[in-house]
Amino acid sequence: MLRVKEGDEAAFAKLVTTYQDRLISIFRNLVGDQEAAEDLTQDLFLRIYRARHGYEPNAKLSTWVFRIAANLASNSRRSKGRRKEVQLKSSESGPLGVRPAEKLLADKSSLMPSRQFDRQEMQKLVREALESLNERQRMALLLHKFEGMSYADIGEAMELSPQAVKSLLSRARESLRTRLENMIR
Amino acid sequence: MDQLSRLTAEQRANLVAYLDGELGESETSEIESVLAHSAVARNDVEHLARTYDLLDLLPRAKASEDFTERTMATVRMSDVRPDITQSEWYRRARRGSVLLLWTLVMAAASSVSFLVTRKFVHNDADVFVRDFEVIDRLDVYREVDSVEFLEVLSGPKGAVLDDIRTRRGRETVD
């Protein structure tokens, strides 16, 4: 990053290739689609590039990058909220959404202990469980799982104390455990 | 501890941190002791660990092939300062400035011309304005027909009557 600060374009390209997949993975699991994730990642790199002159190596580069990512994700969610966009799933595209009986059937089906989950279905359930968490829990969980970041680093990236991260992750994992109970029996 | 006793809220919160290796030494031994004695705790910790493993199913997205290239191009573009002389607002502002400049020049020229004319060119109308009171009463002045009477008129109050009486007296004597 210090080379980037001095205007080394090749160093910046290296930084992009090092972080692009990691960031897109996180954004993809936060916002739900690849295109939006790539747009956010590109926006993030642009911010890093514009802020390069003011960069001070006080924290780990990855922590700094993921701090920007956390802010960006939060801003993106807020602006999305302002636009009040409602994205319906294909199964909810009817004028009245999912009928209660259908929902009951689906819920019952997923509760059957003998049910065999194929990988795709499991993926879907895990994704839905993740989506049920609030944004901060999701971000903390993804940083921990995907990036292997310590509570202290997550705290630095999300501007929280390690104790707050501990509590955030504990609640997130308890919540996931409840939602995914049928899959882990 | 009872094999089936429930965990406290703090112990439950610590289970996750224990799995993540984020507990201090004393808290770790406390949790290990709880785990050794409580089947419920062991079950909980096992479920938490398996739930966490399920997150491996989440998609690890990859950037599209041209992502790096596009990003670098965007970054380069952000470095290029746009030529403002080519922008529409610049052209409009420039046109407006020229118009404003010409207006100011015209106004200044008009003011200077007015002042010069007023100072150096004599106008016949000025004489009329200056002598308006005399011109306005010219007919009356012509009727008077005597400069002496005019002098009396411009004199102190009552002088006109005295003058008339004097003249009449002189006419009676004659």
mmCIF file of C-alpha atoms in Angstrom:
data_model
loop_
_atom_site.group_PDB
_atom_site.id
_atom_site.type_symbol
_atom_site.label_atom_id
_atom_site.label_comp_id
_atom_site.label_asym_id
_atom_site.label_seq_id
_atom_site.Cartn_x
_atom_site.Cartn_y
_atom_site.Cartn_z
ATOM 1 C CA MET A 1 0.000 0.000 0.000
ATOM 2 C CA LEU A 2 2.952 2.284 0.635
ATOM 3 C CA ARG A 3 3.992 1.724 -2.980
ATOM 4 C CA VAL A 4 0.456 2.530 -4.074
ATOM 5 C CA LYS A 5 0.714 5.716 -2.047
ATOM 6 C CA GLU A 6 3.779 6.650 -4.067
ATOM 7 C CA GLY A 7 1.809 6.197 -7.285
ATOM 8 C CA ASP A 8 2.880 2.667 -8.223
ATOM 9 C CA GLU A 9 0.042 1.462 -10.441
ATOM 10 C CA ALA A 10 1.354 -2.106 -10.636
ATOM 11 C CA ALA A 11 1.262 -2.305 -6.841
ATOM 12 C CA PHE A 12 -2.344 -1.210 -6.905
ATOM 13 C CA ALA A 13 -3.181 -3.852 -9.514
ATOM 14 C CA LYS A 14 -1.590 -6.420 -7.207
ATOM 15 C CA LEU A 15 -3.697 -5.177 -4.315
ATOM 16 C CA VAL A 16 -6.818 -5.519 -6.473
ATOM 17 C CA THR A 17 -6.029 -9.106 -7.459
ATOM 18 C CA THR A 18 -5.173 -10.023 -3.874
ATOM 19 C CA TYR A 19 -8.411 -8.750 -2.399
ATOM 20 C CA GLN A 20 -10.987 -8.891 -5.194
ATOM 21 C CA ASP A 21 -12.273 -12.448 -4.663
ATOM 22 C CA ARG A 22 -12.250 -12.104 -0.897
ATOM 23 C CA LEU A 23 -14.240 -8.883 -1.007
ATOM 24 C CA ILE A 24 -16.666 -10.082 -3.647
ATOM 25 C CA SER A 25 -17.334 -13.197 -1.542
ATOM 26 C CA ILE A 26 -18.181 -11.110 1.468
ATOM 27 C CA PHE A 27 -20.314 -8.624 -0.445
ATOM 28 C CA ARG A 28 -22.026 -11.434 -2.340
ATOM 29 C CA ASN A 29 -23.121 -12.969 0.943
ATOM 30 C CA LEU A 30 -24.178 -9.592 2.254
ATOM 31 C CA VAL A 31 -26.111 -8.222 -0.705
ATOM 32 C CA GLY A 32 -27.098 -11.451 -2.373
ATOM 33 C CA ASP A 33 -26.037 -11.026 -5.990
ATOM 34 C CA GLN A 34 -22.814 -11.126 -7.928
ATOM 35 C CA GLU A 35 -23.249 -7.945 -9.951
ATOM 36 C CA ALA A 36 -24.004 -5.782 -6.924
ATOM 37 C CA ALA A 37 -21.095 -7.408 -5.093
ATOM 38 C CA GLU A 38 -18.716 -6.563 -7.962
ATOM 39 C CA ASP A 39 -20.006 -2.986 -8.097
ATOM 40 C CA LEU A 40 -19.435 -2.544 -4.375
ATOM 41 C CA THR A 41 -15.965 -4.074 -4.639
ATOM 42 C CA GLN A 42 -15.058 -1.773 -7.502
ATOM 43 C CA ASP A 43 -16.349 1.187 -5.542
ATOM 44 C CA LEU A 44 -14.232 0.080 -2.608
ATOM 45 C CA PHE A 45 -11.051 -0.091 -4.707
ATOM 46 C CA LEU A 46 -11.802 3.340 -6.092
ATOM 47 C CA ARG A 47 -12.111 4.686 -2.552
ATOM 48 C CA ILE A 48 -8.849 3.068 -1.567
ATOM 49 C CA TYR A 49 -7.156 4.582 -4.605
ATOM 50 C CA ARG A 50 -8.523 8.040 -3.875
ATOM 51 C CA ALA A 51 -7.530 7.780 -0.218
ATOM 52 C CA ARG A 52 -4.042 6.449 -0.981
ATOM 53 C CA HIS A 53 -2.266 9.718 -0.234
ATOM 54 C CA GLY A 54 -3.724 9.823 3.269
ATOM 55 C CA TYR A 55 -2.947 6.186 4.065
ATOM 56 C CA GLU A 56 -0.991 5.674 7.282
ATOM 57 C CA PRO A 57 0.147 2.142 8.121
ATOM 58 C CA ASN A 58 -1.356 2.236 11.620
ATOM 59 C CA ALA A 59 -3.398 -0.937 11.277
ATOM 60 C CA LYS A 60 -3.108 -4.114 9.253
ATOM 61 C CA LEU A 61 -3.886 -3.443 5.611
ATOM 62 C CA SER A 62 -6.568 -6.144 5.598
ATOM 63 C CA THR A 63 -8.271 -4.601 8.616
ATOM 64 C CA TRP A 64 -8.220 -1.210 6.901
ATOM 65 C CA VAL A 65 -9.661 -2.696 3.704
ATOM 66 C CA PHE A 66 -12.416 -4.535 5.555
ATOM 67 C CA ARG A 67 -13.255 -1.453 7.578
ATOM 68 C CA ILE A 68 -13.978 0.355 4.328
ATOM 69 C CA ALA A 69 -15.964 -2.693 3.201
ATOM 70 C CA ALA A 70 -18.066 -2.634 6.380
ATOM 71 C CA ASN A 71 -18.834 1.079 5.922
ATOM 72 C CA LEU A 72 -19.633 0.599 2.275
ATOM 73 C CA ALA A 73 -21.983 -2.308 2.970
ATOM 74 C CA SER A 74 -23.728 -0.283 5.641
ATOM 75 C CA ASN A 75 -24.116 2.754 3.341
ATOM 76 C CA SER A 76 -25.364 0.545 0.556
ATOM 77 C CA ARG A 77 -28.009 -0.970 2.811
ATOM 78 C CA ARG A 78 -29.119 2.503 3.946
ATOM 79 C CA SER A 79 -29.428 3.851 0.414
ATOM 80 C CA LYS A 80 -31.285 0.706 -0.593
ATOM 81 C CA GLY A 81 -33.634 1.268 2.317
ATOM 82 C CA ARG A 82 -34.229 4.846 1.181
ATOM 83 C CA ARG A 83 -35.146 3.665 -2.287
ATOM 84 C CA LYS A 84 -37.517 1.208 -0.641
ATOM 85 C CA GLU A 85 -36.766 -1.427 -3.201
ATOM 86 C CA VAL A 86 -38.614 -4.646 -2.560
ATOM 87 C CA GLN A 87 -37.132 -7.690 -4.166
ATOM 88 C CA LEU A 88 -39.503 -10.554 -4.257
ATOM 89 C CA LYS A 89 -38.373 -14.098 -4.531
ATOM 90 C CA SER A 90 -39.803 -15.976 -7.469
ATOM 91 C CA SER A 91 -41.984 -17.989 -5.134
ATOM 92 C CA GLU A 92 -43.430 -14.766 -3.707
ATOM 93 C CA SER A 93 -44.208 -13.125 -6.986
ATOM 94 C CA GLY A 94 -47.959 -13.621 -6.728
ATOM 95 C CA PRO A 95 -50.114 -10.670 -5.817
ATOM 96 C CA LEU A 96 -50.595 -11.939 -2.263
ATOM 97 C CA GLY A 97 -47.185 -13.538 -1.777
ATOM 98 C CA VAL A 98 -46.833 -17.018 -0.360
ATOM 99 C CA ARG A 99 -50.084 -18.563 0.752
ATOM 100 C CA PRO A 100 -50.030 -19.516 4.446
ATOM 101 C CA ALA A 101 -50.788 -23.151 3.649
ATOM 102 C CA GLU A 102 -47.837 -23.331 1.238
ATOM 103 C CA LYS A 103 -45.550 -21.800 3.806
ATOM 104 C CA LEU A 104 -46.736 -24.241 6.434
ATOM 105 C CA LEU A 105 -46.097 -27.106 4.063
ATOM 106 C CA ALA A 106 -42.600 -25.888 3.297
ATOM 107 C CA ASP A 107 -41.810 -25.363 6.965
ATOM 108 C CA LYS A 108 -43.106 -28.801 7.878
ATOM 109 C CA SER A 109 -41.163 -30.356 5.074
ATOM 110 C CA SER A 110 -37.923 -28.812 6.287
ATOM 111 C CA LEU A 111 -38.611 -30.035 9.790
ATOM 112 C CA MET A 112 -38.817 -33.707 8.805
ATOM 113 C CA PRO A 113 -35.808 -35.353 10.446
ATOM 114 C CA SER A 114 -35.633 -38.095 7.839
ATOM 115 C CA ARG A 115 -35.407 -35.599 5.042
ATOM 116 C CA GLN A 116 -32.283 -35.862 2.992
ATOM 117 C CA PHE A 117 -30.774 -32.539 2.167
ATOM 118 C CA ASP A 118 -28.932 -32.318 -1.066
ATOM 119 C CA ARG A 119 -26.078 -29.859 -1.299
ATOM 120 C CA GLN A 120 -27.991 -27.221 -3.201
ATOM 121 C CA GLU A 121 -30.859 -27.314 -0.767
ATOM 122 C CA MET A 122 -28.486 -27.137 2.157
ATOM 123 C CA GLN A 123 -26.779 -24.158 0.590
ATOM 124 C CA LYS A 124 -30.131 -22.445 0.205
ATOM 125 C CA LEU A 125 -31.059 -23.074 3.826
ATOM 126 C CA VAL A 126 -27.720 -21.841 5.092
ATOM 127 C CA ARG A 127 -28.005 -18.744 2.939
ATOM 128 C CA GLU A 128 -31.501 -18.070 4.244
ATOM 129 C CA ALA A 129 -30.316 -18.582 7.800
ATOM 130 C CA LEU A 130 -27.523 -16.105 7.178
ATOM 131 C CA GLU A 131 -29.970 -13.614 5.669
ATOM 132 C CA SER A 132 -32.072 -13.849 8.821
ATOM 133 C CA LEU A 133 -29.235 -12.292 10.830
ATOM 134 C CA ASN A 134 -28.903 -8.570 11.133
ATOM 135 C CA GLU A 135 -26.281 -6.861 8.979
ATOM 136 C CA ARG A 136 -23.680 -6.446 11.713
ATOM 137 C CA GLN A 137 -23.961 -10.063 12.808
ATOM 138 C CA ARG A 138 -23.614 -11.153 9.193
ATOM 139 C CA MET A 139 -20.578 -8.973 8.591
ATOM 140 C CA ALA A 140 -18.856 -10.143 11.769
ATOM 141 C CA LEU A 141 -19.612 -13.759 10.958
ATOM 142 C CA LEU A 142 -18.322 -13.480 7.389
ATOM 143 C CA LEU A 143 -15.138 -11.751 8.479
ATOM 144 C CA HIS A 144 -14.567 -14.481 11.015
ATOM 145 C CA LYS A 145 -15.439 -17.382 8.754
ATOM 146 C CA PHE A 146 -14.079 -16.216 5.418
ATOM 147 C CA GLU A 147 -11.169 -14.106 6.568
ATOM 148 C CA GLY A 148 -10.304 -15.927 9.776
ATOM 149 C CA MET A 149 -10.089 -12.573 11.531
ATOM 150 C CA SER A 150 -9.677 -12.408 15.309
ATOM 151 C CA TYR A 151 -12.268 -10.673 17.477
ATOM 152 C CA ALA A 152 -9.842 -7.771 17.921
ATOM 153 C CA ASP A 153 -9.406 -7.346 14.154
ATOM 154 C CA ILE A 154 -13.135 -7.651 13.508
ATOM 155 C CA GLY A 155 -13.658 -5.059 16.214
ATOM 156 C CA GLU A 156 -11.216 -2.734 14.531
ATOM 157 C CA ALA A 157 -12.817 -3.230 11.129
ATOM 158 C CA MET A 158 -16.321 -2.715 12.468
ATOM 159 C CA GLU A 159 -15.390 -0.099 15.053
ATOM 160 C CA LEU A 160 -16.495 -2.281 17.975
ATOM 161 C CA SER A 161 -14.811 -3.539 21.126
ATOM 162 C CA PRO A 162 -13.667 -7.206 21.147
ATOM 163 C CA GLN A 163 -16.266 -7.804 23.874
ATOM 164 C CA ALA A 164 -18.999 -6.467 21.595
ATOM 165 C CA VAL A 165 -17.742 -8.696 18.775
ATOM 166 C CA LYS A 166 -17.828 -11.685 21.112
ATOM 167 C CA SER A 167 -21.422 -10.943 22.020
ATOM 168 C CA LEU A 168 -22.364 -10.251 18.368
ATOM 169 C CA LEU A 169 -20.878 -13.536 17.174
ATOM 170 C CA SER A 170 -22.347 -15.503 20.038
ATOM 171 C CA ARG A 171 -25.863 -14.270 19.263
ATOM 172 C CA ALA A 172 -25.343 -14.822 15.550
ATOM 173 C CA ARG A 173 -24.166 -18.406 16.024
ATOM 174 C CA GLU A 174 -26.959 -19.211 18.479
ATOM 175 C CA SER A 175 -29.465 -17.853 16.005
ATOM 176 C CA LEU A 176 -27.977 -19.916 13.164
ATOM 177 C CA ARG A 177 -27.952 -23.011 15.345
ATOM 178 C CA THR A 178 -31.667 -22.605 16.025
ATOM 179 C CA ARG A 179 -32.499 -22.106 12.368
ATOM 180 C CA LEU A 180 -30.312 -24.920 11.098
ATOM 181 C CA GLU A 181 -31.067 -27.395 13.858
ATOM 182 C CA ASN A 182 -32.581 -29.932 11.453
ATOM 183 C CA MET A 183 -29.474 -30.027 9.356
ATOM 184 C CA ILE A 184 -27.090 -30.750 12.194
ATOM 185 C CA ARG A 185 -28.982 -33.582 13.850
ATOM 186 C CA MET B 1 -22.364 -29.875 37.948
ATOM 187 C CA ASP B 2 -25.434 -31.865 36.937
ATOM 188 C CA GLN B 3 -25.054 -33.644 33.598
ATOM 189 C CA LEU B 4 -28.296 -32.088 32.330
ATOM 190 C CA SER B 5 -28.163 -28.694 34.000
ATOM 191 C CA ARG B 6 -28.620 -25.720 31.708
ATOM 192 C CA LEU B 7 -25.815 -23.272 31.063
ATOM 193 C CA THR B 8 -25.896 -19.671 32.234
ATOM 194 C CA ALA B 9 -26.176 -16.920 29.612
ATOM 195 C CA GLU B 10 -22.541 -15.990 30.158
ATOM 196 C CA GLN B 11 -21.371 -19.577 29.801
ATOM 197 C CA ARG B 12 -23.345 -19.891 26.570
ATOM 198 C CA ALA B 13 -21.773 -16.692 25.247
ATOM 199 C CA ASN B 14 -18.385 -18.067 26.179
ATOM 200 C CA LEU B 15 -18.972 -21.343 24.335
ATOM 201 C CA VAL B 16 -18.655 -19.619 20.961
ATOM 202 C CA ALA B 17 -15.578 -17.687 22.047
ATOM 203 C CA TYR B 18 -14.133 -20.957 23.374
ATOM 204 C CA LEU B 19 -14.639 -22.605 19.987
ATOM 205 C CA ASP B 20 -12.963 -19.638 18.341
ATOM 206 C CA GLY B 21 -9.999 -19.768 20.715
ATOM 207 C CA GLU B 22 -10.762 -16.275 21.942
ATOM 208 C CA LEU B 23 -11.039 -16.948 25.666
ATOM 209 C CA GLY B 24 -8.435 -16.162 28.268
ATOM 210 C CA GLU B 25 -6.779 -18.904 30.273
ATOM 211 C CA SER B 26 -9.090 -18.806 33.287
ATOM 212 C CA GLU B 27 -12.274 -18.636 31.182
ATOM 213 C CA THR B 28 -11.019 -21.516 29.030
ATOM 214 C CA SER B 29 -10.474 -23.755 32.030
ATOM 215 C CA GLU B 30 -13.869 -22.773 33.391
ATOM 216 C CA ILE B 31 -15.566 -23.748 30.131
ATOM 217 C CA GLU B 32 -13.578 -26.976 29.930
ATOM 218 C CA SER B 33 -14.690 -27.843 33.406
ATOM 219 C CA VAL B 34 -18.316 -27.126 32.451
ATOM 220 C CA LEU B 35 -17.934 -29.280 29.339
ATOM 221 C CA ALA B 36 -16.446 -32.106 31.351
ATOM 222 C CA HIS B 37 -19.414 -32.178 33.665
ATOM 223 C CA SER B 38 -22.388 -31.181 31.499
ATOM 224 C CA ALA B 39 -23.788 -33.268 28.675
ATOM 225 C CA VAL B 40 -26.010 -30.319 27.711
ATOM 226 C CA ALA B 41 -22.949 -28.102 27.334
ATOM 227 C CA ARG B 42 -21.156 -30.731 25.259
ATOM 228 C CA ASN B 43 -24.216 -31.072 23.050
ATOM 229 C CA ASP B 44 -24.468 -27.299 22.666
ATOM 230 C CA VAL B 45 -20.839 -26.888 21.799
ATOM 231 C CA GLU B 46 -21.031 -29.701 19.288
ATOM 232 C CA HIS B 47 -24.085 -28.177 17.624
ATOM 233 C CA LEU B 48 -22.458 -24.775 17.533
ATOM 234 C CA ALA B 49 -19.369 -26.229 15.927
ATOM 235 C CA ARG B 50 -21.384 -28.125 13.323
ATOM 236 C CA THR B 51 -23.476 -25.050 12.548
ATOM 237 C CA TYR B 52 -20.299 -23.102 11.996
ATOM 238 C CA ASP B 53 -19.034 -25.789 9.635
ATOM 239 C CA LEU B 54 -22.236 -25.451 7.612
ATOM 240 C CA LEU B 55 -21.134 -21.937 6.694
ATOM 241 C CA ASP B 56 -18.576 -23.623 4.428
ATOM 242 C CA LEU B 57 -21.536 -24.168 2.101
ATOM 243 C CA LEU B 58 -21.846 -20.454 1.488
ATOM 244 C CA PRO B 59 -20.701 -19.435 -1.964
ATOM 245 C CA ARG B 60 -17.131 -18.155 -2.266
ATOM 246 C CA ALA B 61 -17.617 -15.903 -5.214
ATOM 247 C CA LYS B 62 -14.946 -15.213 -7.790
ATOM 248 C CA ALA B 63 -14.510 -11.994 -9.648
ATOM 249 C CA SER B 64 -15.513 -12.048 -13.289
ATOM 250 C CA GLU B 65 -12.630 -12.376 -15.747
ATOM 251 C CA ASP B 66 -12.389 -8.738 -16.686
ATOM 252 C CA PHE B 67 -12.931 -7.411 -13.173
ATOM 253 C CA THR B 68 -9.310 -6.402 -12.550
ATOM 254 C CA GLU B 69 -9.077 -4.752 -15.936
ATOM 255 C CA ARG B 70 -12.320 -2.840 -15.461
ATOM 256 C CA THR B 71 -11.301 -1.739 -11.992
ATOM 257 C CA MET B 72 -7.919 -0.488 -13.167
ATOM 258 C CA ALA B 73 -9.568 1.367 -16.046
ATOM 259 C CA THR B 74 -12.023 3.007 -13.627
ATOM 260 C CA VAL B 75 -9.172 3.985 -11.346
ATOM 261 C CA ARG B 76 -7.193 5.453 -14.251
ATOM 262 C CA MET B 77 -10.262 7.388 -15.374
ATOM 263 C CA SER B 78 -10.621 8.847 -11.898
ATOM 264 C CA ASP B 79 -7.077 10.153 -12.238
ATOM 265 C CA VAL B 80 -7.774 11.954 -15.476
ATOM 266 C CA ARG B 81 -9.048 15.415 -14.753
ATOM 267 C CA PRO B 82 -11.885 16.214 -17.108
ATOM 268 C CA ASP B 83 -11.305 19.099 -19.552
ATOM 269 C CA ILE B 84 -13.776 21.624 -18.198
ATOM 270 C CA THR B 85 -13.573 23.749 -21.341
ATOM 271 C CA GLN B 86 -15.441 20.970 -23.107
ATOM 272 C CA SER B 87 -18.297 20.856 -20.652
ATOM 273 C CA GLU B 88 -21.675 22.395 -21.446
ATOM 274 C CA TRP B 89 -21.838 24.496 -18.272
ATOM 275 C CA TYR B 90 -18.428 25.984 -19.047
ATOM 276 C CA ARG B 91 -19.553 27.015 -22.546
ATOM 277 C CA ARG B 92 -22.742 28.547 -21.168
ATOM 278 C CA ALA B 93 -20.852 30.399 -18.438
ATOM 279 C CA ARG B 94 -18.410 31.736 -20.986
ATOM 280 C CA ARG B 95 -21.188 32.956 -23.287
ATOM 281 C CA GLY B 96 -22.887 34.594 -20.295
ATOM 282 C CA SER B 97 -19.652 36.290 -19.229
ATOM 283 C CA VAL B 98 -19.089 37.784 -22.707
ATOM 284 C CA LEU B 99 -22.655 39.096 -22.740
ATOM 285 C CA LEU B 100 -22.265 40.574 -19.279
ATOM 286 C CA LEU B 101 -18.962 42.198 -20.244
ATOM 287 C CA TRP B 102 -20.480 43.842 -23.305
ATOM 288 C CA THR B 103 -23.418 45.110 -21.265
ATOM 289 C CA LEU B 104 -21.055 46.686 -18.750
ATOM 290 C CA VAL B 105 -18.958 48.295 -21.518
ATOM 291 C CA MET B 106 -22.085 49.755 -23.112
ATOM 292 C CA ALA B 107 -23.349 51.078 -19.793
ATOM 293 C CA ALA B 108 -19.990 52.681 -19.011
ATOM 294 C CA ALA B 109 -19.789 54.276 -22.476
ATOM 295 C CA SER B 110 -23.314 55.695 -22.109
ATOM 296 C CA SER B 111 -22.517 57.180 -18.702
ATOM 297 C CA VAL B 112 -19.308 58.797 -19.942
ATOM 298 C CA SER B 113 -21.065 60.222 -23.005
ATOM 299 C CA PHE B 114 -23.843 61.672 -20.868
ATOM 300 C CA LEU B 115 -21.413 63.340 -18.484
ATOM 301 C CA VAL B 116 -19.255 64.774 -21.281
ATOM 302 C CA THR B 117 -22.277 66.118 -23.150
ATOM 303 C CA ARG B 118 -23.713 67.638 -20.015
ATOM 304 C CA LYS B 119 -20.472 69.397 -19.185
ATOM 305 C CA PHE B 120 -19.288 70.709 -22.542
ATOM 306 C CA VAL B 121 -22.280 71.056 -24.869
ATOM 307 C CA HIS B 122 -24.622 74.064 -24.284
ATOM 308 C CA ASN B 123 -28.254 73.587 -24.828
ATOM 309 C CA ASP B 124 -30.737 76.399 -25.767
ATOM 310 C CA ALA B 125 -33.317 74.784 -23.590
ATOM 311 C CA ASP B 126 -31.145 75.538 -20.543
ATOM 312 C CA VAL B 127 -31.674 79.290 -21.146
ATOM 313 C CA PHE B 128 -35.431 78.790 -21.264
ATOM 314 C CA VAL B 129 -35.367 76.821 -18.035
ATOM 315 C CA ARG B 130 -33.237 79.453 -16.350
ATOM 316 C CA ASP B 131 -35.458 82.419 -17.464
ATOM 317 C CA PHE B 132 -38.756 80.579 -17.263
ATOM 318 C CA GLU B 133 -40.288 82.892 -14.618
ATOM 319 C CA VAL B 134 -39.622 86.009 -16.734
ATOM 320 C CA ILE B 135 -40.823 84.409 -19.941
ATOM 321 C CA ASP B 136 -43.946 83.166 -18.154
ATOM 322 C CA ARG B 137 -44.894 86.751 -17.142
ATOM 323 C CA LEU B 138 -43.542 88.503 -20.243
ATOM 324 C CA ASP B 139 -46.987 89.820 -21.302
ATOM 325 C CA VAL B 140 -47.528 91.464 -17.923
ATOM 326 C CA TYR B 141 -44.099 93.020 -18.017
ATOM 327 C CA ARG B 142 -44.777 94.444 -21.467
ATOM 328 C CA GLU B 143 -48.019 96.058 -20.226
ATOM 329 C CA VAL B 144 -46.163 97.873 -17.446
ATOM 330 C CA ASP B 145 -44.267 99.974 -19.975
ATOM 331 C CA SER B 146 -42.144 101.730 -17.389
ATOM 332 C CA VAL B 147 -38.828 100.662 -15.894
ATOM 333 C CA GLU B 148 -39.347 102.925 -12.865
ATOM 334 C CA PHE B 149 -42.607 101.156 -12.024
ATOM 335 C CA LEU B 150 -40.852 97.823 -12.204
ATOM 336 C CA GLU B 151 -38.229 99.090 -9.800
ATOM 337 C CA VAL B 152 -41.009 100.190 -7.431
ATOM 338 C CA LEU B 153 -42.621 96.742 -7.772
ATOM 339 C CA SER B 154 -39.446 95.036 -6.738
ATOM 340 C CA GLY B 155 -39.102 97.442 -3.774
ATOM 341 C CA PRO B 156 -40.469 97.153 -0.189
ATOM 342 C CA LYS B 157 -44.140 96.372 0.583
ATOM 343 C CA GLY B 158 -46.532 99.429 0.288
ATOM 344 C CA ALA B 159 -44.130 101.324 -1.965
ATOM 345 C CA VAL B 160 -46.453 100.696 -4.937
ATOM 346 C CA LEU B 161 -49.458 102.373 -3.212
ATOM 347 C CA ASP B 162 -47.362 105.343 -2.121
ATOM 348 C CA ASP B 163 -46.127 105.775 -5.665
ATOM 349 C CA ILE B 164 -49.674 105.664 -7.081
ATOM 350 C CA ARG B 165 -50.904 108.222 -4.505
ATOM 351 C CA THR B 166 -47.982 110.521 -5.300
ATOM 352 C CA ARG B 167 -48.704 110.363 -9.019
ATOM 353 C CA ARG B 168 -52.439 111.051 -8.510
ATOM 354 C CA GLY B 169 -51.671 114.016 -6.248
ATOM 355 C CA ARG B 170 -49.328 115.403 -8.875
ATOM 356 C CA GLU B 171 -52.023 115.021 -11.570
ATOM 357 C CA THR B 172 -54.641 116.866 -9.353
ATOM 358 C CA VAL B 173 -52.222 119.796 -8.763
ATOM 359 C CA ASP B 174 -51.541 120.055 -12.470
#
